[in-house]
CSV table of C-alpha atoms in Angstrom, one decimal:
chain,number,residue,atom,x,y,z
A,907,MET,CA,-96.2,2.6,-186.6
A,908,LEU,CA,-94.9,4.8,-189.4
A,909,ILE,CA,-94.0,1.7,-191.5
A,910,SER,CA,-97.6,0.4,-191.1
A,911,ARG,CA,-99.0,3.8,-192.2
A,912,ILE,CA,-96.8,3.9,-195.3
A,913,ILE,CA,-97.7,0.3,-196.2
A,914,SER,CA,-101.4,0.7,-195.7
A,915,PHE,CA,-101.4,4.0,-197.6
A,916,GLY,CA,-99.9,2.1,-200.5
A,917,LEU,CA,-102.7,-0.5,-200.2
A,918,LEU,CA,-105.3,2.2,-200.4
A,919,LYS,CA,-103.8,4.3,-203.2
A,920,ASN,CA,-102.3,1.4,-205.2
A,921,GLN,CA,-98.9,3.2,-205.5
A,922,HIS,CA,-97.1,0.0,-205.0
A,923,HIS,CA,-93.6,0.6,-206.5
A,924,SER,CA,-93.1,4.0,-204.9
A,925,ILE,CA,-94.2,2.7,-201.5
A,926,VAL,CA,-91.8,-0.2,-201.6
A,927,ALA,CA,-88.9,2.1,-202.5
A,928,CYS,CA,-89.8,4.6,-199.8
A,929,THR,CA,-90.3,1.9,-197.2
A,930,ARG,CA,-86.9,0.3,-197.9
A,931,CYS,CA,-85.2,3.8,-197.9
A,932,PHE,CA,-86.9,4.4,-194.5
A,933,LEU,CA,-85.5,1.1,-193.1
A,934,SER,CA,-82.0,1.7,-194.4
A,935,SER,CA,-81.9,5.3,-193.0
A,936,LEU,CA,-83.2,3.9,-189.7
A,937,SER,CA,-80.4,1.4,-189.6
A,938,HIS,CA,-77.7,4.1,-190.4
A,939,VAL,CA,-79.1,6.4,-187.7
A,940,SER,CA,-78.9,3.6,-185.2
A,941,LEU,CA,-75.3,2.7,-186.2
A,942,SER,CA,-74.1,6.3,-185.8
A,943,ASN,CA,-75.8,6.8,-182.5
A,944,ASN,CA,-74.6,3.8,-180.7
A,945,ASP,CA,-71.8,1.5,-182.0
A,946,ASN,CA,-72.4,-1.1,-179.3
A,947,ASN,CA,-76.1,-1.6,-180.4
A,948,SER,CA,-75.3,-1.5,-184.1
A,949,LYS,CA,-75.4,-5.3,-184.6
A,950,GLN,CA,-78.7,-5.6,-182.7
A,951,SER,CA,-80.3,-2.8,-184.8
A,952,ILE,CA,-79.0,-4.3,-188.1
A,953,SER,CA,-80.3,-7.8,-187.1
A,954,SER,CA,-83.7,-6.4,-186.0
A,955,THR,CA,-84.0,-4.5,-189.2
A,956,LYS,CA,-83.2,-7.6,-191.3
A,957,GLN,CA,-85.6,-9.6,-189.2
A,958,THR,CA,-88.4,-7.0,-189.8
A,959,ASP,CA,-87.5,-7.0,-193.5
A,960,ASP,CA,-87.7,-10.8,-193.7
A,961,ASN,CA,-91.0,-10.9,-191.8
A,962,ASN,CA,-92.5,-8.4,-194.2
A,963,GLU,CA,-91.1,-9.9,-197.3
A,964,TRP,CA,-94.5,-11.3,-198.3
A,965,LEU,CA,-95.9,-7.8,-197.9
A,966,TRP,CA,-93.2,-6.3,-200.1
A,967,ALA,CA,-94.1,-9.0,-202.7
A,968,TYR,CA,-97.8,-8.3,-202.3
A,969,LEU,CA,-97.2,-4.6,-203.0
A,970,ARG,CA,-94.6,-5.0,-205.7
A,971,ASP,CA,-96.3,-7.7,-207.7
A,972,ARG,CA,-99.8,-6.4,-207.1
A,973,LYS,CA,-101.1,-9.8,-206.0
A,974,SER,CA,-104.7,-10.5,-205.3
A,975,PHE,CA,-105.9,-10.2,-201.8
A,976,MET,CA,-107.4,-13.7,-201.9
A,977,ASP,CA,-104.0,-15.2,-202.9
A,978,LEU,CA,-102.6,-14.4,-199.4
A,979,SER,CA,-102.9,-16.8,-196.5
A,980,GLU,CA,-105.5,-16.2,-193.8
A,981,GLU,CA,-102.9,-14.9,-191.3
A,982,GLN,CA,-101.5,-12.5,-194.0
A,983,ARG,CA,-104.9,-11.3,-194.9
A,984,ARG,CA,-105.7,-10.6,-191.3
A,985,ARG,CA,-102.5,-8.6,-191.0
A,986,VAL,CA,-103.4,-6.5,-194.1
A,987,VAL,CA,-106.9,-5.9,-192.7
A,988,GLU,CA,-105.5,-4.8,-189.4
A,989,ILE,CA,-103.2,-2.2,-191.1
A,990,GLU,CA,-106.1,-1.2,-193.3
A,991,ILE,CA,-108.4,-0.6,-190.3
A,992,GLN,CA,-105.7,1.4,-188.5
A,993,THR,CA,-105.1,3.7,-191.5
A,994,LEU,CA,-108.8,4.2,-192.3
A,995,ARG,CA,-109.5,5.1,-188.7
A,996,GLU,CA,-106.7,7.6,-188.6
A,997,SER,CA,-107.9,9.2,-191.9
A,998,GLY,CA,-111.4,9.8,-190.4
A,999,ASP,CA,-113.4,7.0,-192.0
A,1000,ARG,CA,-116.2,5.2,-190.3
A,1001,ILE,CA,-114.5,2.3,-188.6
A,1002,PRO,CA,-115.7,0.4,-185.6
A,1003,GLU,CA,-113.6,0.3,-182.5
A,1004,VAL,CA,-113.9,-3.5,-182.2
A,1005,ILE,CA,-114.5,-6.0,-185.0
A,1006,PRO,CA,-116.6,-8.8,-183.7
A,1007,GLU,CA,-115.0,-12.2,-183.9
A,1008,GLU,CA,-117.9,-13.7,-185.9
A,1009,ARG,CA,-117.3,-11.0,-188.6
A,1010,TRP,CA,-113.7,-11.8,-189.2
A,1011,ASN,CA,-114.3,-14.8,-191.4
A,1012,GLU,CA,-116.6,-12.7,-193.6
A,1013,LEU,CA,-114.2,-9.8,-193.6
A,1014,LEU,CA,-111.2,-11.9,-194.7
A,1015,ASN,CA,-113.2,-13.4,-197.6
A,1016,LEU,CA,-114.0,-10.0,-199.2
A,1017,PRO,CA,-111.6,-9.5,-202.1
A,1018,THR,CA,-111.8,-5.7,-202.6
A,1019,ILE,CA,-111.2,-2.8,-200.2
A,1020,GLU,CA,-114.6,-1.2,-201.4
A,1021,SER,CA,-116.5,-4.2,-200.2
A,1022,ARG,CA,-114.6,-4.3,-196.9
A,1023,LYS,CA,-115.3,-0.5,-196.4
A,1024,THR,CA,-119.0,-1.2,-196.8
A,1025,LEU,CA,-118.8,-3.8,-194.0
A,1026,TYR,CA,-116.8,-1.4,-191.9
A,1027,GLY,CA,-119.5,1.2,-192.3
A,1028,TYR,CA,-122.2,-1.3,-191.3
A,1029,LEU,CA,-120.3,-2.4,-188.2
A,1030,PHE,CA,-119.7,1.2,-187.3
A,1031,LEU,CA,-123.4,2.1,-187.4
A,1032,ARG,CA,-124.3,-1.0,-185.5
A,1033,GLU,CA,-121.7,-0.2,-182.8
A,1034,LEU,CA,-123.0,3.4,-182.6
A,1035,TYR,CA,-126.5,2.1,-182.2
A,1036,ARG,CA,-125.5,-0.2,-179.4
A,1037,LYS,CA,-123.7,2.6,-177.6
A,1038,ARG,CA,-126.8,4.8,-177.9
A,1039,ARG,CA,-129.0,1.9,-176.7
A,1040,SER,CA,-126.7,1.3,-173.8
A,1041,ALA,CA,-126.9,5.0,-172.8
A,1042,VAL,CA,-130.7,4.9,-173.0
A,1043,VAL,CA,-130.8,1.7,-170.9
A,1044,ALA,CA,-128.5,3.3,-168.3
A,1045,THR,CA,-130.7,6.4,-168.2
A,1046,ASN,CA,-133.8,4.3,-167.8
A,1047,ASP,CA,-132.1,2.3,-164.9
A,1048,ILE,CA,-131.3,5.6,-163.1
A,1049,ARG,CA,-134.9,6.8,-163.7
A,1050,ARG,CA,-136.4,3.5,-162.3
A,1051,ALA,CA,-134.1,3.7,-159.3
A,1052,GLU,CA,-135.2,7.3,-158.6
A,1053,SER,CA,-138.9,6.3,-159.2
A,1054,SER,CA,-138.6,3.4,-156.8
A,1055,LYS,CA,-137.0,5.6,-154.1
A,1056,ARG,CA,-139.8,8.1,-154.6
A,1057,ARG,CA,-142.4,5.4,-154.4
A,1058,GLN,CA,-141.0,4.1,-151.1
A,1059,THR,CA,-141.1,7.6,-149.7
A,1060,LEU,CA,-144.7,8.2,-150.7
A,1061,LEU,CA,-145.8,4.8,-149.3
A,1062,ALA,CA,-144.0,5.7,-146.0
A,1063,GLU,CA,-146.0,9.0,-145.9
A,1064,GLY,CA,-149.3,7.2,-146.6
A,1065,LYS,CA,-149.8,8.8,-150.0
A,1066,PRO,CA,-150.7,7.0,-153.3
A,1067,PRO,CA,-147.5,6.1,-155.1
A,1068,THR,CA,-148.7,7.0,-158.6
A,1069,ASN,CA,-151.3,9.1,-160.5
A,1070,TYR,CA,-152.3,6.2,-162.7
A,1071,PRO,CA,-156.1,5.9,-162.5
A,1072,GLY,CA,-156.0,2.2,-162.7
A,1073,TYR,CA,-153.9,1.9,-159.5
A,1074,SER,CA,-157.0,2.0,-157.3
A,1075,SER,CA,-159.4,0.3,-159.6
A,1076,ILE,CA,-160.0,-3.3,-160.9
A,1077,PHE,CA,-158.1,-2.6,-164.2
A,1078,ARG,CA,-154.5,-3.6,-164.6
A,1079,HIS,CA,-151.7,-2.1,-166.7
A,1080,LEU,CA,-150.8,-4.4,-169.6
A,1081,GLY,CA,-147.2,-4.9,-170.5
A,1082,ARG,CA,-145.1,-7.0,-172.8
A,1083,GLN,CA,-145.6,-10.1,-170.8
A,1084,HIS,CA,-149.3,-9.8,-171.1
A,1085,GLU,CA,-149.0,-9.3,-174.9
A,1086,LYS,CA,-147.0,-12.5,-175.1
A,1087,LEU,CA,-149.7,-14.3,-173.0
A,1088,VAL,CA,-152.4,-13.1,-175.4
A,1089,ARG,CA,-150.4,-14.5,-178.4
A,1090,GLU,CA,-149.8,-17.8,-176.6
A,1091,GLN,CA,-153.6,-18.1,-175.9
A,1092,LEU,CA,-154.4,-17.3,-179.6
A,1093,LEU,CA,-152.0,-20.0,-180.8
A,1094,LEU,CA,-152.9,-22.6,-178.2
A,1095,ALA,CA,-156.1,-23.8,-179.9
A,1096,PRO,CA,-154.6,-24.0,-183.5
A,1097,ALA,CA,-151.7,-26.0,-182.1
A,1098,ARG,CA,-154.0,-28.5,-180.5
A,1099,LEU,CA,-156.2,-28.7,-183.6
A,1100,GLY,CA,-153.2,-29.3,-185.8
A,1101,GLU,CA,-153.5,-26.2,-188.0
A,1102,MET,CA,-149.8,-25.7,-188.7
A,1103,LEU,CA,-147.7,-23.5,-191.0
A,1104,VAL,CA,-144.1,-24.6,-191.6
A,1105,ILE,CA,-141.2,-22.2,-192.4
A,1106,ASP,CA,-138.4,-24.2,-194.0
A,1107,CYS,CA,-135.1,-22.9,-192.7
A,1108,GLY,CA,-133.1,-25.4,-194.6
A,1109,PHE,CA,-131.8,-22.9,-197.2
A,1110,GLU,CA,-129.2,-21.3,-195.0
A,1111,GLN,CA,-126.4,-22.3,-197.4
A,1112,ASP,CA,-128.1,-20.3,-200.2
A,1113,HIS,CA,-127.8,-17.1,-198.2
A,1114,ALA,CA,-124.1,-16.3,-198.7
A,1115,LYS,CA,-124.5,-12.7,-197.6
A,1116,GLN,CA,-125.3,-11.8,-194.0
A,1117,HIS,CA,-127.7,-9.2,-195.3
A,1118,TYR,CA,-130.0,-11.9,-196.7
A,1119,LEU,CA,-130.1,-13.6,-193.2
A,1120,SER,CA,-130.9,-10.2,-191.5
A,1121,ASN,CA,-133.7,-9.6,-194.1
A,1122,LEU,CA,-135.1,-13.1,-193.4
A,1123,ILE,CA,-135.1,-12.5,-189.6
A,1124,ASP,CA,-136.9,-9.2,-190.1
A,1125,GLN,CA,-139.7,-11.0,-192.1
A,1126,ILE,CA,-140.1,-13.6,-189.4
A,1127,GLN,CA,-140.4,-10.9,-186.7
A,1128,TYR,CA,-143.0,-9.1,-188.8
A,1129,LEU,CA,-144.9,-12.3,-189.1
A,1130,PHE,CA,-144.8,-12.7,-185.3
A,1131,ALA,CA,-146.2,-9.2,-184.9
A,1132,ASP,CA,-149.2,-10.0,-187.3
A,1133,VAL,CA,-150.4,-13.0,-185.3
A,1134,THR,CA,-152.9,-11.0,-183.2
A,1135,ARG,CA,-154.7,-9.8,-186.3
A,1136,TYR,CA,-156.6,-13.1,-186.6
A,1137,HIS,CA,-158.9,-14.9,-184.1
A,1138,SER,CA,-157.5,-18.3,-185.2
A,1139,PRO,CA,-154.0,-18.0,-186.6
A,1140,SER,CA,-152.1,-21.1,-187.7
A,1141,PHE,CA,-149.3,-22.3,-185.4
A,1142,VAL,CA,-145.8,-21.7,-186.9
A,1143,TYR,CA,-143.1,-24.3,-187.0
A,1144,LEU,CA,-139.5,-23.4,-187.9
A,1145,CYS,CA,-138.1,-26.6,-189.2
A,1146,ASN,CA,-134.5,-27.5,-190.4
A,1147,LEU,CA,-133.2,-24.8,-188.1
A,1148,SER,CA,-129.6,-25.7,-187.2
A,1149,LEU,CA,-128.7,-25.0,-183.6
A,1150,ARG,CA,-125.2,-23.9,-184.5
A,1151,GLY,CA,-126.0,-22.3,-187.9
A,1152,ARG,CA,-125.7,-18.7,-188.9
A,1153,LEU,CA,-129.4,-18.1,-188.9
A,1154,ARG,CA,-129.9,-19.3,-185.3
A,1155,THR,CA,-126.8,-17.2,-184.3
A,1156,ALA,CA,-128.2,-14.1,-186.0
A,1157,PHE,CA,-131.6,-14.7,-184.3
A,1158,GLU,CA,-130.1,-14.9,-180.8
A,1159,GLN,CA,-128.3,-11.6,-181.4
A,1160,ARG,CA,-131.7,-10.0,-182.1
A,1161,ALA,CA,-134.1,-11.6,-179.7
A,1162,ALA,CA,-134.6,-15.0,-178.2
A,1163,LEU,CA,-136.7,-17.4,-180.2
A,1164,GLU,CA,-138.4,-18.6,-177.0
A,1165,ASN,CA,-140.2,-15.2,-176.8
A,1166,MET,CA,-141.9,-15.6,-180.2
A,1167,CYS,CA,-144.2,-18.5,-179.4
A,1168,PHE,CA,-142.8,-20.5,-182.4
A,1169,GLU,CA,-141.8,-24.1,-182.3
A,1170,THR,CA,-138.2,-24.4,-183.5
A,1171,THR,CA,-136.6,-27.8,-184.3
A,1172,GLU,CA,-133.6,-29.2,-186.2
A,1173,SER,CA,-135.8,-32.0,-187.6
A,1174,SER,CA,-137.4,-32.0,-191.0
A,1175,TYR,CA,-141.1,-31.5,-191.5
A,1176,LEU,CA,-141.1,-35.0,-193.0
A,1177,ASP,CA,-140.3,-36.4,-189.5
A,1178,ILE,CA,-143.0,-34.4,-187.8
A,1179,PHE,CA,-146.1,-34.4,-190.2
A,1180,PRO,CA,-147.5,-37.0,-192.5
A,1181,ARG,CA,-146.3,-36.6,-196.0
A,1182,GLU,CA,-149.8,-36.7,-197.5
A,1183,LYS,CA,-150.7,-33.6,-195.5
A,1184,LEU,CA,-147.8,-31.5,-196.6
A,1185,ILE,CA,-148.2,-28.8,-199.4
A,1186,TYR,CA,-145.1,-26.8,-200.4
A,1187,LEU,CA,-146.0,-23.3,-201.6
A,1188,SER,CA,-143.7,-22.4,-204.5
A,1189,PRO,CA,-144.1,-19.7,-207.2
A,1190,ASP,CA,-142.7,-22.1,-209.8
A,1191,SER,CA,-145.3,-24.8,-209.2
A,1192,ASN,CA,-147.6,-25.6,-212.1
A,1193,ASN,CA,-150.5,-26.5,-209.7
A,1194,GLU,CA,-152.7,-23.5,-208.9
A,1195,MET,CA,-154.1,-23.2,-205.4
A,1196,THR,CA,-157.9,-22.7,-205.4
A,1197,THR,CA,-159.0,-22.8,-201.7
A,1198,PHE,CA,-157.5,-23.1,-198.3
A,1199,ASP,CA,-157.3,-26.7,-197.1
A,1200,HIS,CA,-157.8,-26.7,-193.3
A,1201,ASP,CA,-156.4,-30.3,-193.1
A,1202,ALA,CA,-153.2,-29.5,-194.9
A,1203,VAL,CA,-149.9,-28.3,-193.5
A,1204,TYR,CA,-148.5,-25.6,-195.7
A,1205,ILE,CA,-144.8,-25.1,-196.1
A,1206,VAL,CA,-143.1,-21.8,-197.0
A,1207,GLY,CA,-139.5,-21.6,-198.0
A,1208,GLY,CA,-137.4,-19.4,-195.7
A,1209,ILE,CA,-135.7,-17.6,-198.5
A,1210,ALA,CA,-135.0,-13.9,-198.7
A,1211,ASP,CA,-134.0,-13.8,-202.4
A,1212,ILE,CA,-134.9,-10.6,-204.2
A,1213,THR,CA,-134.0,-12.0,-207.7
A,1214,GLY,CA,-136.0,-15.3,-207.4
A,1215,LYS,CA,-134.1,-16.8,-210.3
A,1216,LYS,CA,-133.5,-20.3,-208.9
A,1217,PRO,CA,-136.6,-22.6,-208.3
A,1218,LEU,CA,-135.2,-23.7,-204.9
A,1219,THR,CA,-138.6,-24.5,-203.2
A,1220,PHE,CA,-140.0,-26.2,-206.3
A,1221,GLY,CA,-136.9,-28.4,-206.7
A,1222,LYS,CA,-137.0,-29.4,-203.1
A,1223,ALA,CA,-140.7,-30.3,-203.2
A,1224,LYS,CA,-140.0,-32.5,-206.3
A,1225,ARG,CA,-137.1,-34.2,-204.7
A,1226,GLU,CA,-139.0,-35.0,-201.5
A,1227,ASN,CA,-142.1,-36.0,-203.4
A,1228,ILE,CA,-144.4,-33.4,-201.7
A,1229,ARG,CA,-147.4,-31.8,-203.2
A,1230,HIS,CA,-146.7,-28.3,-204.4
A,1231,GLN,CA,-149.0,-25.3,-205.2
A,1232,ARG,CA,-148.7,-21.7,-206.1
A,1233,PHE,CA,-150.9,-18.6,-205.5
A,1234,PRO,CA,-153.2,-17.6,-208.4
A,1235,ILE,CA,-151.7,-14.1,-208.3
A,1236,ASP,CA,-152.1,-13.4,-212.1
A,1237,ARG,CA,-155.8,-13.9,-211.9
A,1238,TYR,CA,-156.3,-11.1,-209.4
A,1239,VAL,CA,-153.2,-8.9,-209.6
A,1240,LYS,CA,-151.4,-7.3,-212.5
A,1241,PHE,CA,-147.8,-6.5,-211.5
A,1242,GLY,CA,-145.7,-3.6,-212.9
A,1243,GLY,CA,-143.0,-4.2,-215.4
A,1244,GLY,CA,-140.1,-3.4,-213.1
A,1245,SER,CA,-141.4,-5.0,-210.0
A,1246,GLY,CA,-140.8,-8.6,-209.0
A,1247,LYS,CA,-143.4,-11.1,-208.0
A,1248,SER,CA,-141.5,-12.3,-204.9
A,1249,LEU,CA,-143.4,-12.1,-201.6
A,1250,THR,CA,-142.0,-11.8,-198.1
A,1251,LEU,CA,-142.8,-14.4,-195.4
A,1252,ASP,CA,-145.1,-12.0,-193.5
A,1253,GLN,CA,-147.0,-11.2,-196.7
A,1254,VAL,CA,-147.5,-14.9,-197.5
A,1255,TYR,CA,-148.6,-15.5,-193.9
A,1256,ASN,CA,-151.2,-12.7,-194.1
A,1257,ILE,CA,-152.5,-14.0,-197.4
A,1258,LEU,CA,-152.9,-17.5,-196.1
A,1259,MET,CA,-154.6,-16.4,-192.9
A,1260,THR,CA,-157.0,-14.0,-194.7
A,1261,LEU,CA,-157.9,-16.7,-197.1
A,1262,LYS,CA,-158.4,-19.1,-194.2
A,1263,HIS,CA,-160.8,-16.7,-192.4
A,1264,THR,CA,-162.6,-15.1,-195.4
A,1265,GLY,CA,-162.2,-17.5,-198.3
A,1266,SER,CA,-161.6,-14.5,-200.7
A,1267,TRP,CA,-158.5,-14.2,-202.8
A,1268,VAL,CA,-159.4,-10.5,-203.5
A,1269,ASP,CA,-159.2,-9.7,-199.7
A,1270,ALA,CA,-156.1,-11.9,-199.3
A,1271,PHE,CA,-154.1,-10.3,-202.1
A,1272,LYS,CA,-154.6,-6.9,-200.5
A,1273,TYR,CA,-151.4,-7.6,-198.6
A,1274,ILE,CA,-149.4,-7.4,-201.8
A,1275,PRO,CA,-147.9,-3.8,-201.6
A,1276,ASP,CA,-149.5,-1.2,-203.9
A,1277,ARG,CA,-146.1,-0.2,-205.2
A,1278,LYS,CA,-145.8,-3.5,-207.1
A,1279,VAL,CA,-149.4,-3.5,-208.5
A,1280,ILE,CA,-150.7,-1.7,-211.5
A,1281,GLU,CA,-154.2,-3.1,-211.4
A,1282,ARG,CA,-156.3,-5.4,-209.1
A,1283,TYR,CA,-159.1,-7.5,-210.5
A,1284,SER,CA,-162.2,-8.4,-208.6
A,1285,GLU,CA,-163.6,-12.0,-208.7
A,1286,ARG,CA,-166.3,-11.0,-211.1
A,1287,THR,CA,-164.0,-9.1,-213.4
A,1288,ASP,CA,-161.5,-12.0,-213.3
A,1289,ASN,CA,-164.1,-14.5,-214.3
A,1290,LYS,CA,-165.0,-12.4,-217.4
A,1291,ARG,CA,-161.4,-11.9,-218.3
A,1292,HIS,CA,-160.6,-15.6,-217.9
A,1293,ASP,CA,-163.6,-16.6,-220.1
A,1294,ARG,CA,-162.6,-14.1,-222.8
A,1295,GLU,CA,-159.0,-15.4,-222.8
A,1296,ASN,CA,-160.0,-19.1,-223.0
A,1297,PHE,CA,-163.2,-18.9,-225.2
A,1298,GLY,CA,-162.8,-15.6,-227.0
A,1299,PRO,CA,-160.6,-16.8,-229.9
A,1300,LYS,CA,-162.9,-19.8,-230.4
A,1301,ILE,CA,-166.0,-17.7,-231.0
A,1302,GLY,CA,-164.3,-14.9,-232.9
A,1303,LEU,CA,-163.7,-12.4,-230.1
A,1304,ASN,CA,-160.4,-10.5,-229.8
A,1305,SER,CA,-158.8,-10.9,-226.4
């Protein structure tokens, strides 16, 4: 135990040479003490010390030569991380009690201790949240048991079991199952009419960090919550969703996909819908979208990329020979200098559904957050500005 603390302390403070010397002195003094205490066990203690020294030779070399963490084998990196976790926990840092097995691969591929400490902090907070949630669930179970017992007592005495006014009326209490039923009924007609919206989940390999996947799942859940805003929302397909992929696994840890009234499939949208009906929405497209096409199936890339530097959706549309369009954002919205033009999935869904129901880009672009916008143009103002930019220089007017 003490050897592990000394070694890990050296890992954290980068005092490699002094740690190696102190550790070897500790081992030698330990062998001398064992020899003086018991001559009969001296050979066993010497051999065990030599065996320990041989087993940790890679660790001495790692400390002495200041090798990179990624140069170690997977088993050696796991050993270093175990020592690191033990030391950080004893020093009072935020370390979870148990590291989930699915997180070990990510943990062993982080090269610096700072990045690993960031992941430790995230796992610690998640573990703390789950503990608090478990305590709340246990409290609710106790409360429900007591309420059920009290209800049975009141019914045995011939008294009403609750003070809820709707108990003795024609009205019913609506719960989560009824909310799900309402969503299913809203999506039933669009599904039969073929009004579809596809979320392409085939960019999982481009989300190297787990944070991007969590952000993407948040956006899909926000989209699901916005379905009831519209009287005829488009039915949502999640295509190219691998059954054993990281995105599906992260989804199942949050909530079951079956409860979201979405259609999930591993198949490509090319195998489900006719190619001539598909339109890929990409900010890099040179084709500007003018109106909502009710016969088209719009595709939105499932990408939670803040930078937006790579034209992933545009490149995929070109490779698959699919029509592609972009929103006419610059005609109606002026963005700030430091704000990006990337939109989340729920914002794109709300823009499409508002355009579908109203036909107005001005109303649709109200779902772009105000923090990104400096100025919003109305349709009349935008037409004047567009005419001035196109015909002003030709007739001698300054733009």
